[in-house]
Short mmCIF file of C-alpha atoms in Angstrom, two decimals:
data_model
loop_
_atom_site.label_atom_id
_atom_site.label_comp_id
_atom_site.label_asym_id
_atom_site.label_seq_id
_atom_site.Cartn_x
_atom_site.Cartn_y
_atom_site.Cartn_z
CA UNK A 16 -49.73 33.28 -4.74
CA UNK A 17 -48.83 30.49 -6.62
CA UNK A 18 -46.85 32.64 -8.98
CA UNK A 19 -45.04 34.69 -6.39
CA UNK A 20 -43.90 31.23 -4.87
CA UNK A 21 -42.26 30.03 -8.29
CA UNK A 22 -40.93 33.86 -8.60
CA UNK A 23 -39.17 33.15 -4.74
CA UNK A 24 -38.00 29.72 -5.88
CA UNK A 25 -36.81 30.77 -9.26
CA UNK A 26 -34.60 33.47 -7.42
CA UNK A 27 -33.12 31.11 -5.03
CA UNK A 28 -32.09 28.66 -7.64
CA UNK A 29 -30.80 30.94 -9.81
CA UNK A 30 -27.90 32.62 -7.45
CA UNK A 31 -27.31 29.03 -6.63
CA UNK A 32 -26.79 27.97 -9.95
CA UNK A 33 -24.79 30.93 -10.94
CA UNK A 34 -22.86 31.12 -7.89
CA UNK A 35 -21.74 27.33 -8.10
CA UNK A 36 -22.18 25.67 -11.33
CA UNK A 37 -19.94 27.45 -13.86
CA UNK A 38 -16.98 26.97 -11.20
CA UNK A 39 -18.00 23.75 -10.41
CA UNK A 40 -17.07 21.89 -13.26
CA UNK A 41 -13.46 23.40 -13.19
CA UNK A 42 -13.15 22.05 -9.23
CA UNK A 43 -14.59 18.57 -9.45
CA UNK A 44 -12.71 17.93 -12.42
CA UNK A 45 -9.28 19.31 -12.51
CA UNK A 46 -6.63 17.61 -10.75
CA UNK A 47 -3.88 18.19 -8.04
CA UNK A 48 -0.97 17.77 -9.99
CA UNK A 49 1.54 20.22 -10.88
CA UNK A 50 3.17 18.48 -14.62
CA UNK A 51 -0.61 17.72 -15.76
CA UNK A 52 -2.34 20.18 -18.15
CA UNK A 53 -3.95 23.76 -15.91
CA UNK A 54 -7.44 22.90 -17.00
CA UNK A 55 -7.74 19.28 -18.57
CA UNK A 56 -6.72 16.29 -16.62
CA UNK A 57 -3.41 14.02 -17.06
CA UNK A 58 -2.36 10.35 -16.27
CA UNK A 59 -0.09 11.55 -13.42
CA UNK A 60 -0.03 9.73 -10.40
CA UNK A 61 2.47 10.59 -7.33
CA UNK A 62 4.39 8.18 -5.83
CA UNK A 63 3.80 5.39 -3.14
CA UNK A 64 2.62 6.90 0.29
CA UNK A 65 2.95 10.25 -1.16
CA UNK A 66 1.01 13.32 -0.24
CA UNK A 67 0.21 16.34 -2.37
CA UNK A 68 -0.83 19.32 -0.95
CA UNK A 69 -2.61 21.59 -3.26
CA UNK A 70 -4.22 25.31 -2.64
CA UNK A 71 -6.03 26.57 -5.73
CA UNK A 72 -7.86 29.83 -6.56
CA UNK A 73 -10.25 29.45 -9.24
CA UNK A 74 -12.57 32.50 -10.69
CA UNK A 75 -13.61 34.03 -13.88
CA UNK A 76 -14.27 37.32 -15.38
CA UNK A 77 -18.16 38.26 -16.97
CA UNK A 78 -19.75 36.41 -14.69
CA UNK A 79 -20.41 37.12 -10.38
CA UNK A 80 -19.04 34.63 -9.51
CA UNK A 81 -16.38 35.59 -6.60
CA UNK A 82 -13.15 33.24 -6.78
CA UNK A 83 -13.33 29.87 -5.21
CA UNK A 84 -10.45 28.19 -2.79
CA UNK A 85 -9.90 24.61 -3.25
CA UNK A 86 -7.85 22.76 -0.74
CA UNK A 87 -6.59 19.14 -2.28
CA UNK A 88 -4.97 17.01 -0.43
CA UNK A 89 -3.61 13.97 -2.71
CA UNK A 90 -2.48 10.71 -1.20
CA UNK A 91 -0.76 7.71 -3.40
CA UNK A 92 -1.49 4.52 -2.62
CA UNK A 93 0.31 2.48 -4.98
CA UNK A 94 2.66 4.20 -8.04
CA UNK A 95 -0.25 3.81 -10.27
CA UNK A 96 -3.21 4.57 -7.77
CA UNK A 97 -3.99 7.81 -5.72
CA UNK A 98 -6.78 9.20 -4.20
CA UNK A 99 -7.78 13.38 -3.59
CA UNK A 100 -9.90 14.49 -1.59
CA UNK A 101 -10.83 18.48 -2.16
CA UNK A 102 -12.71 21.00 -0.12
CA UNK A 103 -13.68 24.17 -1.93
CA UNK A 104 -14.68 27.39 0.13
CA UNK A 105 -16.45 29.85 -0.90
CA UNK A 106 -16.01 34.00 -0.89
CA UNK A 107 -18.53 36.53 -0.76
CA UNK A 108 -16.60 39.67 -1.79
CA UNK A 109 -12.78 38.76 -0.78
CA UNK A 110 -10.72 36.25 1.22
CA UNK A 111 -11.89 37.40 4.87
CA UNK A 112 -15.39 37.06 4.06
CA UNK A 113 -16.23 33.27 3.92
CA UNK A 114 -19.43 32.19 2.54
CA UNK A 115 -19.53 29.02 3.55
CA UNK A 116 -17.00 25.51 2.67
CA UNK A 117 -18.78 23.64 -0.37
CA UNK A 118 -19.00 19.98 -1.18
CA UNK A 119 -16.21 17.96 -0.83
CA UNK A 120 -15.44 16.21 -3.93
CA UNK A 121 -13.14 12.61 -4.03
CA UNK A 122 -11.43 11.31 -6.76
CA UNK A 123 -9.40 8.64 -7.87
CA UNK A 124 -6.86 7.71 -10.19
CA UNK A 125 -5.82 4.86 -11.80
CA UNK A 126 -2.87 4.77 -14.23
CA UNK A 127 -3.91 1.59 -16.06
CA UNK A 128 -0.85 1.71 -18.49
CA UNK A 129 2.58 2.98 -18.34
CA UNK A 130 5.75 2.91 -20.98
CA UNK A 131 8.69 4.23 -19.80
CA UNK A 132 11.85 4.96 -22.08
CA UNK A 133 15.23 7.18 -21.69
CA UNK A 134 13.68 10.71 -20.73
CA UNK A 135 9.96 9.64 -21.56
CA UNK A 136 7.02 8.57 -20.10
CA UNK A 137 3.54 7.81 -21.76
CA UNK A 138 1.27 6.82 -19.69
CA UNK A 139 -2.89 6.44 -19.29
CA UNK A 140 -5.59 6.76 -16.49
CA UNK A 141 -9.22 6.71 -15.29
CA UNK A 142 -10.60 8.98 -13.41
CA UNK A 143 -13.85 8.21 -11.23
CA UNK A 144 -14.99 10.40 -8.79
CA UNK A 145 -17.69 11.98 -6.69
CA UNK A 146 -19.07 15.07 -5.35
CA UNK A 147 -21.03 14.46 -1.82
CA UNK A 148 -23.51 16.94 -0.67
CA UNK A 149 -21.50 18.65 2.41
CA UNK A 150 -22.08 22.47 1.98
CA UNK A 151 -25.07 24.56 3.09
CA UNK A 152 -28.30 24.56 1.04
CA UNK A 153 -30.77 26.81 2.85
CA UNK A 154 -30.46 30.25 4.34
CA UNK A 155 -28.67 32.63 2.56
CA UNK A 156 -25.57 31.60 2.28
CA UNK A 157 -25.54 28.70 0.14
CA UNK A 158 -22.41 26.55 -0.58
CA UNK A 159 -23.41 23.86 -1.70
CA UNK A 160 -25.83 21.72 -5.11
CA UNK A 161 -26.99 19.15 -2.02
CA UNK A 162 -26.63 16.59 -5.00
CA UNK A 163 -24.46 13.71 -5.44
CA UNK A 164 -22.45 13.90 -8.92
CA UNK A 165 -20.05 11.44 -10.35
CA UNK A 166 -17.02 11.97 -12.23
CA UNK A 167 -15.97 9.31 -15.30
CA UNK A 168 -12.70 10.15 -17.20
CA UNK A 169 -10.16 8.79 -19.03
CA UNK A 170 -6.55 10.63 -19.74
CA UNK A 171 -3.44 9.67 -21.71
CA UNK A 172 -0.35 11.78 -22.04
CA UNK A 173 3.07 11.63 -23.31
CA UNK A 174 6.18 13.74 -21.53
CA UNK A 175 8.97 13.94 -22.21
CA UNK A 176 12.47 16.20 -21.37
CA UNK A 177 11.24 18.96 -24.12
CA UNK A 178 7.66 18.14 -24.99
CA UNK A 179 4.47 17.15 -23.08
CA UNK A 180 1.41 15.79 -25.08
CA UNK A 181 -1.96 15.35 -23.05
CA UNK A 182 -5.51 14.15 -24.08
CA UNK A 183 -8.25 13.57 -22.11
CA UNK A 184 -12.19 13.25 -22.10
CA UNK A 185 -14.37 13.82 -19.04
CA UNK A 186 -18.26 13.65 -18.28
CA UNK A 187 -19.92 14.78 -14.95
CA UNK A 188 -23.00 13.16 -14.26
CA UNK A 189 -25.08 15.50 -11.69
CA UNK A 190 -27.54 14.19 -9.23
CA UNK A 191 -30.70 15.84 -8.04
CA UNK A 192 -29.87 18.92 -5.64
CA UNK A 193 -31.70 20.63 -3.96
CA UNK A 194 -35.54 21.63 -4.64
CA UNK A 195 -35.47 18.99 -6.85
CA UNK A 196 -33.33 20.52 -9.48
CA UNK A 197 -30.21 18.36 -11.14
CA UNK A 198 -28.02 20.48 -12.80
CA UNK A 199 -27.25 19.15 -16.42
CA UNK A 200 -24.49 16.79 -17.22
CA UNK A 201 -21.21 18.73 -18.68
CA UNK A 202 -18.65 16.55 -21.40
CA UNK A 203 -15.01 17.81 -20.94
CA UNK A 204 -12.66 17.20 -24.11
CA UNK A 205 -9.47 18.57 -23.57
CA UNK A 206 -5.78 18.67 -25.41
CA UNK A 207 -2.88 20.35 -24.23
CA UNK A 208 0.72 20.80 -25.38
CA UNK A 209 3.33 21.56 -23.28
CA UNK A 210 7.50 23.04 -23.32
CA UNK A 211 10.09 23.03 -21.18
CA UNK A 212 12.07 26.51 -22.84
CA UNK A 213 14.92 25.27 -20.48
CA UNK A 214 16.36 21.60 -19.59
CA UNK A 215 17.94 22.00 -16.75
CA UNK A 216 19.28 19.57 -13.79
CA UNK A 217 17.08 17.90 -10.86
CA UNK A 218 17.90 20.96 -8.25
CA UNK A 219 17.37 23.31 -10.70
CA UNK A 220 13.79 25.44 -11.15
CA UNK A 221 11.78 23.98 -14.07
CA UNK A 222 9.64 26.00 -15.75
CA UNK A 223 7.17 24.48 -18.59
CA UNK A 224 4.66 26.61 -20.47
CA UNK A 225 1.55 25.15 -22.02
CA UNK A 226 -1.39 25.81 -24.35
CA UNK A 227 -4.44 23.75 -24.30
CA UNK A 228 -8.04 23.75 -26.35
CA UNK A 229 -10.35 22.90 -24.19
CA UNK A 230 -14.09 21.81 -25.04
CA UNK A 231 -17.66 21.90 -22.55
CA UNK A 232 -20.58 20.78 -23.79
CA UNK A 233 -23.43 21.80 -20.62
CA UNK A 234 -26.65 19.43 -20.80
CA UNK A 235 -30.11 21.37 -19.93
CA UNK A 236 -30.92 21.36 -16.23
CA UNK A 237 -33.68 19.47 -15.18
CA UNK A 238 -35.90 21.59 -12.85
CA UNK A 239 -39.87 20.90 -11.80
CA UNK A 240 -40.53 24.74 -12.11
CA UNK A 241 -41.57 24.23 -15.93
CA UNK A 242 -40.42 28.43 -15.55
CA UNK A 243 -37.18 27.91 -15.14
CA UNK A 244 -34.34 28.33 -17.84
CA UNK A 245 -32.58 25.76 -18.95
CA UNK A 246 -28.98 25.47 -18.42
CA UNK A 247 -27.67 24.61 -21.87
CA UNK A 248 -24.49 24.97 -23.63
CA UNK A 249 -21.23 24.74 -25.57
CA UNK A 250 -17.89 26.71 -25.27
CA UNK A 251 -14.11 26.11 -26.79
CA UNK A 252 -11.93 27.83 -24.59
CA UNK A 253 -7.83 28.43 -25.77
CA UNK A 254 -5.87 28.26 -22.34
CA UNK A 255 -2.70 29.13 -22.02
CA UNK A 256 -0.58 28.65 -18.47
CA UNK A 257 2.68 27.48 -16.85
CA UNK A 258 4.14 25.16 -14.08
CA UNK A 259 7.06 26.65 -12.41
CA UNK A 260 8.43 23.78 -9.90
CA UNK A 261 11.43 23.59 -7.43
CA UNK A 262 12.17 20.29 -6.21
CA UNK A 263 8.62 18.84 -4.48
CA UNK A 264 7.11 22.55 -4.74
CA UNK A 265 5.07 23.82 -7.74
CA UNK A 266 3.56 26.85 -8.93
CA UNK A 267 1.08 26.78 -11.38
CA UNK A 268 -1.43 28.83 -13.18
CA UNK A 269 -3.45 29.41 -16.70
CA UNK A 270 -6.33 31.52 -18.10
CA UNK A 271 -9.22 30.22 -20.39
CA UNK A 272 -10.21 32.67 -23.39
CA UNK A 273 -13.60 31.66 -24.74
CA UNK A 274 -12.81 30.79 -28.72
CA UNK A 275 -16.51 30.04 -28.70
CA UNK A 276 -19.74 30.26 -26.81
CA UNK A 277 -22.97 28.94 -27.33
CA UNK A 278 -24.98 29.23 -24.14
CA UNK A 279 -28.58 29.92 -23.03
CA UNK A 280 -30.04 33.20 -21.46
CA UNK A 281 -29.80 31.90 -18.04
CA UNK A 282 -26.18 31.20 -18.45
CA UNK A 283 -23.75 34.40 -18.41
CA UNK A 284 -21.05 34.45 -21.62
CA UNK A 285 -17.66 34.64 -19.23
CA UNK A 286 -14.83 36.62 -20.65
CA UNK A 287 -12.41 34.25 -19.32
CA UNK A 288 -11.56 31.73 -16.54
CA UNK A 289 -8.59 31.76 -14.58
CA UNK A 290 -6.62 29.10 -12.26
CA UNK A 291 -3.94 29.41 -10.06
CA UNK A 292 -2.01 26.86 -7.81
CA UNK A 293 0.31 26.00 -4.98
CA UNK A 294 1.42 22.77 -4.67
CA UNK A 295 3.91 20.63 -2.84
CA UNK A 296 4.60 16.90 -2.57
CA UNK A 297 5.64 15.34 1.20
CA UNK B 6 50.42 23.48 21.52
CA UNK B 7 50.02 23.84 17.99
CA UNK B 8 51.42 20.38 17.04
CA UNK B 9 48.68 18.81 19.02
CA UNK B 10 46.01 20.70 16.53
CA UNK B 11 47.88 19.81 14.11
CA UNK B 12 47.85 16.38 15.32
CA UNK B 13 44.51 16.19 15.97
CA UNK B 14 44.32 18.01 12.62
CA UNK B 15 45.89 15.22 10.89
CA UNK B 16 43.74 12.36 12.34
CA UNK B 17 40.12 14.16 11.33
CA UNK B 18 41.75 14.26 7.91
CA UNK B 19 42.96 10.46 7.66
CA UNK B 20 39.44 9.38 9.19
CA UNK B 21 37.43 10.96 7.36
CA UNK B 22 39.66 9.57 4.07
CA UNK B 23 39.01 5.87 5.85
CA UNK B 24 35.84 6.78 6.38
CA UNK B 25 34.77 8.03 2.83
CA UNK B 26 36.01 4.27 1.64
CA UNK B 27 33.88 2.46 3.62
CA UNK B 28 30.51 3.22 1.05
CA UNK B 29 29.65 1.37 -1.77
CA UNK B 30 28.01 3.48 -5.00
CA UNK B 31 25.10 2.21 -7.15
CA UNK B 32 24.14 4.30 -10.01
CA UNK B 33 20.49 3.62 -10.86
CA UNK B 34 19.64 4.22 -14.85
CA UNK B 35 15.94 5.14 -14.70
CA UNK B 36 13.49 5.09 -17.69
CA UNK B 37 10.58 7.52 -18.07
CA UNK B 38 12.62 10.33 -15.77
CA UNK B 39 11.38 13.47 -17.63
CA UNK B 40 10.18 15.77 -14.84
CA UNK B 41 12.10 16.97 -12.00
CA UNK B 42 9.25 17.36 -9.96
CA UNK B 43 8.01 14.00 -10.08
CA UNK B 44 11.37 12.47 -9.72
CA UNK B 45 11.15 13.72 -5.74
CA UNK B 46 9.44 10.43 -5.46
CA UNK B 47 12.70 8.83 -6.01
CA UNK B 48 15.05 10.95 -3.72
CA UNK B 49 12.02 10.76 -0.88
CA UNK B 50 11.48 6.83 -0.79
CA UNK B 51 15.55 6.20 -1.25
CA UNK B 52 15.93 8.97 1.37
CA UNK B 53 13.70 6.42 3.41
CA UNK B 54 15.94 3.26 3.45
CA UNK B 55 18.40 3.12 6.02
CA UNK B 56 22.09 3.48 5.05
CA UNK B 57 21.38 5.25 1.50
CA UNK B 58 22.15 8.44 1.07
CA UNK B 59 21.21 10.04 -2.53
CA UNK B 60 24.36 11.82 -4.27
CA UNK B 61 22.50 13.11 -7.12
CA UNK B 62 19.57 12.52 -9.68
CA UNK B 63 20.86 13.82 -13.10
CA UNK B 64 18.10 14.61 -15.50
CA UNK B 65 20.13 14.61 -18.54
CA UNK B 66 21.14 11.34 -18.26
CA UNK B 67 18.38 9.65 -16.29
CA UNK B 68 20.97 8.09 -13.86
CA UNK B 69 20.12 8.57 -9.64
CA UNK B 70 23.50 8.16 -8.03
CA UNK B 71 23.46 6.75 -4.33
CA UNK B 72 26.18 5.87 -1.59
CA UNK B 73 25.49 2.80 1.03
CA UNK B 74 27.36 2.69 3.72
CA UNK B 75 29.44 -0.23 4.65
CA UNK B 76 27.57 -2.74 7.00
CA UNK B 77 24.20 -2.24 5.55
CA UNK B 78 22.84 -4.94 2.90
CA UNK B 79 23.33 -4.22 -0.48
CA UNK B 80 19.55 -4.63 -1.45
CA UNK B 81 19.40 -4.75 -5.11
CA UNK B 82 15.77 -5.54 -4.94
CA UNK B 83 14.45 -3.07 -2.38
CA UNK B 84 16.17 -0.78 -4.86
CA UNK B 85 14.64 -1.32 -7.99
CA UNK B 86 11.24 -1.80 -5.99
CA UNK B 87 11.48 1.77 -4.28
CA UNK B 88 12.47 2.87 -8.48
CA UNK B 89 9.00 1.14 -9.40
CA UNK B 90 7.00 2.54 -6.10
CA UNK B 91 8.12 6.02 -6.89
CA UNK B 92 6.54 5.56 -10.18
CA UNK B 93 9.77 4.92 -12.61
CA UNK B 94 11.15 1.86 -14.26
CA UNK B 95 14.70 0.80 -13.30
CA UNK B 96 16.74 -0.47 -16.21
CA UNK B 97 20.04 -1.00 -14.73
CA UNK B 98 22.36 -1.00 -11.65
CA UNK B 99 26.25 -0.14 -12.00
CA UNK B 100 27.51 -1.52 -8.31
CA UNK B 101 31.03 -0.07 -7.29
CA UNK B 102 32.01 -1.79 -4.14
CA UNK B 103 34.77 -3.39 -1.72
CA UNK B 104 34.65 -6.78 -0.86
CA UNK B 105 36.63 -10.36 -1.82
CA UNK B 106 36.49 -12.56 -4.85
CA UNK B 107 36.39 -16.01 -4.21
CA UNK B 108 34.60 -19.58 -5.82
CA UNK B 109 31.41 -21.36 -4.92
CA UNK B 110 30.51 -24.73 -4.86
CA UNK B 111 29.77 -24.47 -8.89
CA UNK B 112 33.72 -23.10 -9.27
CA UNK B 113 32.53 -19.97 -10.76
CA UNK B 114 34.00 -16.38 -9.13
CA UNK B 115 31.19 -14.98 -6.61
CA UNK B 116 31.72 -11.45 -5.11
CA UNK B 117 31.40 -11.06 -1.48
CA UNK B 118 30.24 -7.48 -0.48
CA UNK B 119 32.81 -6.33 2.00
CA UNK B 120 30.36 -5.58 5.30
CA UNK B 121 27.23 -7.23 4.58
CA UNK B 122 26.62 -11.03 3.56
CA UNK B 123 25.54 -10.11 -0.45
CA UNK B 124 27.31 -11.72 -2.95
CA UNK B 125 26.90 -11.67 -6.74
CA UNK B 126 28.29 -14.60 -9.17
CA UNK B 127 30.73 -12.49 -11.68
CA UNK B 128 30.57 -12.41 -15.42
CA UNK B 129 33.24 -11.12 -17.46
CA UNK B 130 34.55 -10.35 -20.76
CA UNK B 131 38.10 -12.62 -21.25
CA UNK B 132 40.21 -10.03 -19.89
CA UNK B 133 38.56 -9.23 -16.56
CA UNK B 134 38.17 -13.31 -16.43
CA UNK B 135 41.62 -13.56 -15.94
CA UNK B 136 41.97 -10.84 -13.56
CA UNK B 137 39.14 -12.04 -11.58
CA UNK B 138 40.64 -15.55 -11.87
CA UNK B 139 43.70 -14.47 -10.52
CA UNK B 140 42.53 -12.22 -7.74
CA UNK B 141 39.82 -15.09 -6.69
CA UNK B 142 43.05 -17.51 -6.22
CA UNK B 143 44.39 -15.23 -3.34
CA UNK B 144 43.36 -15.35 0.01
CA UNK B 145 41.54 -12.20 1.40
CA UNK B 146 42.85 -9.84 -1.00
CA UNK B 147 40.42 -6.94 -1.08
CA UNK B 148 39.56 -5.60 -4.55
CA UNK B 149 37.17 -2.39 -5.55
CA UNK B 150 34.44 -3.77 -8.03
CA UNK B 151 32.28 -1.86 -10.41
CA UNK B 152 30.25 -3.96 -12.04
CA UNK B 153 26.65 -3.71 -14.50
CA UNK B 154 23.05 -5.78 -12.89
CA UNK B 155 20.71 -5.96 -15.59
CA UNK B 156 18.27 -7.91 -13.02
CA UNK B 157 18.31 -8.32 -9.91
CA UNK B 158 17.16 -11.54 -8.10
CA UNK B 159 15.91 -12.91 -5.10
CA UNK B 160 18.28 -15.61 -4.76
CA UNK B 161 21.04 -15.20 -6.95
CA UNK B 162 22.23 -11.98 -8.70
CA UNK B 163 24.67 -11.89 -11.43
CA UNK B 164 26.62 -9.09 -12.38
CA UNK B 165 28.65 -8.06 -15.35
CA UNK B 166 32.28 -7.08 -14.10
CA UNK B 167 33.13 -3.57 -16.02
CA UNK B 168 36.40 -2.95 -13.90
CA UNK B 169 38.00 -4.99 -10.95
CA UNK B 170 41.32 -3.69 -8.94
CA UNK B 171 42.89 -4.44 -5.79
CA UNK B 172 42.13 -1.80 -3.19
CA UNK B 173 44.87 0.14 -1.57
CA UNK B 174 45.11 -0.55 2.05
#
């Protein structure tokens, strides 16, 4: 009895876990900006009063895990401060069949320094944020860890008319979900290079192509069901991706190749990761 | 018949020639434009300020050029602050404008913005001191000003005469 009751919980927390946490990491952290590296996280922050509006379709291949929508909507308080507040839903097999909206996640940003010469910007940020426990955690369809995580980064970049430079380093601190199970911590290190092929005028559309190397490091989940597989691992992904933008409109989009990965049973080895984005500023 | 279109012809054209005079043109040189997608900032909060109208943001050369319409203040400050909100450092303003050169208290030549009550206390190489001189010794003789602000001020801003001529009226 006892047995088939871990088997039942075991189940449960295992779609859960594969359904949300390899996506997860990607939607907390990433931000809604279209000049900021596809996958890593920049200093950016839009202007006074501004708002960002941000649809994003996040999924990956080797995994099943069906593609995630994330809605950000990106408000700027001062030049140097903004806040974003996104709402990820869910997809059982394709875009008509919702599963359910998922946590709601809110960020801020706070460019802390700024240098600004002829045609160049260098800039750095923090980044705190938190994931509150707003999607569904019983029945069947689940949408959501019922945990509260927390978001601590730090960013620095240089742009410039031809080149973009961006660094940044990120850890996500998960809370205890539900049946007692908190998801291990992930470290983000992330570096991304970035050209503009084509320097062309204000009204003009700006494409920039990127590359980026970007590092996870997955802590072991923390689960009372001494049965349970840990969570555990490491993977270097190489990303490239591209911003196309028109004025206050943006399109953006990259794919992560795993260079390396060194993950535990319960954790499927994805053949790659892909993002893409809409975005406009009002 | 057709001399009254071409009358009425005739007066749209010479209007809108008056018309076009009465703006003044700031070109704003702004550091750490590199992306034209986040300089929307700037042509969204200037687009906000009544009177200024954006005439173009050139990437190449960092310099956002806009036109203020005569009768509207000549806000130096609420310019470079909208620059700073949007995210941007201004650097420097080059002011082209109509208005009257005349003395303050001090004796030194102060340009008064034709249409608003600015003014700006004129520095000048030796050559366009004697111009300036000469023109500030005449009563109400309108000149077209183009002129460098480093910094604007509060109270007092100074600006570094590049070109000064008598406007054609």
């Amino acid at each position: 009895m006892k047995f088939a009751l871990i088997k039942e919980n075991q189940n449960r927390i295992s779609v859960f876990v594969k359904v949300l946490s390899i996506l997860w990491g990607i939607l907390m952290t990433t931000p809604a900006f279209a000049h900021e590296p596809i996958f890593g996280i920049g200093p950016h922050t839009i202007f006074k009063g501004g708002i960002g509006i941000e649809l994003e379709v996040d999924g990956s291949g080797g995994s099943s895990e069906d593609p995630v929508l994330n809605t950000e909507i990106l408000y700027g308080i001062t030049s140097e401060l903004s806040v974003t507040l996104a709402v990820p839903a869910f997809f059982d097999s394709n875009i008509f069949d919702l599963r359910g909206v998922g946590d709601i996640s809110l960020r801020s940003k706070y460019r802390f320094w700024r240098n600004d010469t002829a045609g160049t910007q260098d800039a750095a940020a923090v980044i705190l944020g938190m994931k509150l426990p707003t999607g569904r955690t019983s029945g069947q369809k689940t949408s959501g860890t019922g945990s509260v995580d927390f978001l601590l980064g730090l960013t620095a970049a240089r742009e410039s008319r031809r080149w973009y430079l961006f660094g940044d380093v990120r850890y996500l601190l998960n809370g205890k979900g539900v049946d007692n199970l908190r998801r291990g911590n992930i470290f983000f290190a992330d570096i991304a290079f970035g050209i503009r092929p084509m320097l062309g005028e204000y009204l003009d559309p700006d494409p920039v192509l990127t590359i980026e190397l970007n590092w996870e490091s997955r802590m072991r989940n923390s689960v009372e069901i001494p049965e349970f597989p840990g969570h555990e691992g490491r993977s270097l992904f190489l990303s490239p991706g591209f911003f196309l933008t028109y004025r206050n409109w943006a399109l953006k989009g990259g794919i992560q190749f795993p260079l390396y990965q060194s993950v535990d049973k319960s954790l499927f080895k994805e053949k790659f990761r892909f993002l893409i984005a809409i975005e406009t500023h009002i | 018949m057709i001399r009254v279109l071409l009358l009425i012809f005739s007066i749209s054209v010479v209007s809108q020639s008056l018309s076009a005079e009465k703006v003044h043109k700031i070109t704003i040189t702004v550091k750490g434009l590199s992306c034209p997608f986040c300089a929307y900032g700037i042509e969204k909060k200037i687009k906000k300020i009544e009177g200024l109208k954006i005439l173009g943001i050139k990437m190449r050369t960092g310099k956002v050029n806009v036109s203020i319409s005569e009768g509207n203040p000549l806000d130096l400050n609420l310019l470079s602050k909208t620059v700073k909100d949007a995210g941007f450092t201004p650097s420097e303003f080059i002011l082209t404008a109509n208005g009257y050169i005349g003395m303050n208290k001090a004796g030194k030549p102060v340009f008064k913005v034709n249409g608003s009550s600015d003014s700006f206390i004129l520095n000048s190489n030796d050559e366009n001191r004697e111009r300036i001189l000469s023109i500030a010794g005449q009563n109400n003789v309108k000149v077209i000003l183009k002129g460098v602000v480093k910094k604007p001020s509060k109270n007092i801003t100074h600006i570094f005469v590049l070109e000064v001529k008598k406007a054609l009226l």
